[in-house]
Amino acid sequence: MTIKIGDHLPEGSLAEFIETATEGCALGPNTFKVSDLVKGKKIAVFAVPGAFTPTCSAKHLPGYVKLAAEFKAKGVDEIWAISVNDAFVMGAWGRDQKATGAVRLLADGNADFSKALGLSSDFSKHGMGVRSQRYSMLVENGVVTQLNIEAPGKFEVSNAETLLGQVG
């Protein structure tokens, strides 16, 4: 079943490549429980089928990087980009896109979180296996308050401008 507005995010873990070690976060891939990450926060989340893919790199991630300050000004604590890639790939993509400090690049390596959301898709015919559908959502303290799911092959409703307009 697909997640909907008013639902709590499912249990799950996401991985992030940490560039600078801090107390509690070692250098390199770190795995976090989603429930811990969302506690008490307003988070803009968007997901893409794959890091470094054309639409994701040319439009989707750059839009959120460009508007990060406007999201913050509207009370959004964090912006997450989720993809079914490993944390090393997500870290490299974030560096390539100059997203560090603006957008957290979170890996859903086995698509477990995407499947739990009901938002996975089989891209095997493209040689990519199971991936995430393209979507965006606003999450407040773990509850979905806005949700925009793209039709297959489209990029019309999950862009940064649309989600920014939905932030209350």
Coordinates of C-alpha atoms in Angstrom, one line a residue, residues 91-161:
G91 CA 28.1 11.2 -1.4
A92 CA 29.8 11.5 -4.7
W93 CA 26.6 12.8 -6.3
G94 CA 26.2 15.4 -3.6
R95 CA 29.8 16.6 -4.1
D96 CA 29.3 16.8 -7.8
Q97 CA 26.1 18.8 -7.5
K98 CA 27.5 21.1 -4.8
A99 CA 24.7 20.0 -2.5
T100 CA 26.7 19.7 0.7
G101 CA 25.1 21.8 3.5
A102 CA 21.9 22.3 1.5
V103 CA 20.5 18.8 0.9
R104 CA 21.2 15.5 2.7
L105 CA 21.9 12.7 0.2
L106 CA 20.5 9.6 1.8
A107 CA 20.9 6.1 0.3
D108 CA 18.2 3.4 0.3
G109 CA 20.7 0.8 -0.9
N110 CA 18.4 -2.2 -1.1
A111 CA 15.2 -0.2 -1.7
D112 CA 13.8 -1.3 1.6
F113 CA 12.5 2.1 2.6
S114 CA 11.1 2.8 -0.9
K115 CA 9.3 -0.6 -0.7
A116 CA 7.9 0.2 2.8
L117 CA 6.6 3.5 1.5
G118 CA 4.9 1.7 -1.4
L119 CA 6.9 3.8 -3.8
S120 CA 9.4 1.4 -5.4
S121 CA 9.4 0.6 -9.1
D122 CA 11.0 -2.1 -11.2
F123 CA 13.5 -0.5 -13.6
S124 CA 14.9 -3.9 -14.6
K125 CA 14.1 -3.3 -18.3
H126 CA 16.6 -0.4 -18.1
G127 CA 19.2 -2.6 -16.3
M128 CA 18.7 -0.7 -13.0
G129 CA 16.7 -3.2 -10.9
V130 CA 14.3 -2.0 -8.2
R131 CA 14.4 1.7 -7.7
S132 CA 12.4 4.5 -6.1
Q133 CA 9.6 6.2 -7.9
R134 CA 10.1 10.0 -8.3
Y135 CA 8.2 11.8 -5.6
S136 CA 8.4 14.6 -3.0
M137 CA 6.8 15.0 0.4
L138 CA 6.8 17.2 3.4
V139 CA 7.1 15.3 6.7
E140 CA 6.4 16.9 10.1
N141 CA 7.6 14.9 13.1
G142 CA 7.3 11.7 11.1
V143 CA 3.9 12.4 9.6
V144 CA 3.4 13.0 5.9
T145 CA 1.7 16.4 5.4
Q146 CA 2.2 16.8 1.6
L147 CA 2.8 14.1 -1.0
N148 CA 3.5 14.5 -4.8
I149 CA 4.0 11.3 -6.7
E150 CA 5.1 11.5 -10.4
A151 CA 3.6 9.5 -13.2
P152 CA 6.2 7.1 -14.7
G153 CA 8.7 9.1 -16.8
K154 CA 7.4 12.5 -15.7
F155 CA 8.9 15.4 -13.8
E156 CA 6.0 17.7 -13.1
V157 CA 4.9 17.6 -9.5
S158 CA 7.9 16.6 -7.3
N159 CA 10.1 19.6 -8.2
A160 CA 11.4 22.0 -5.5
E161 CA 9.1 24.9 -6.6

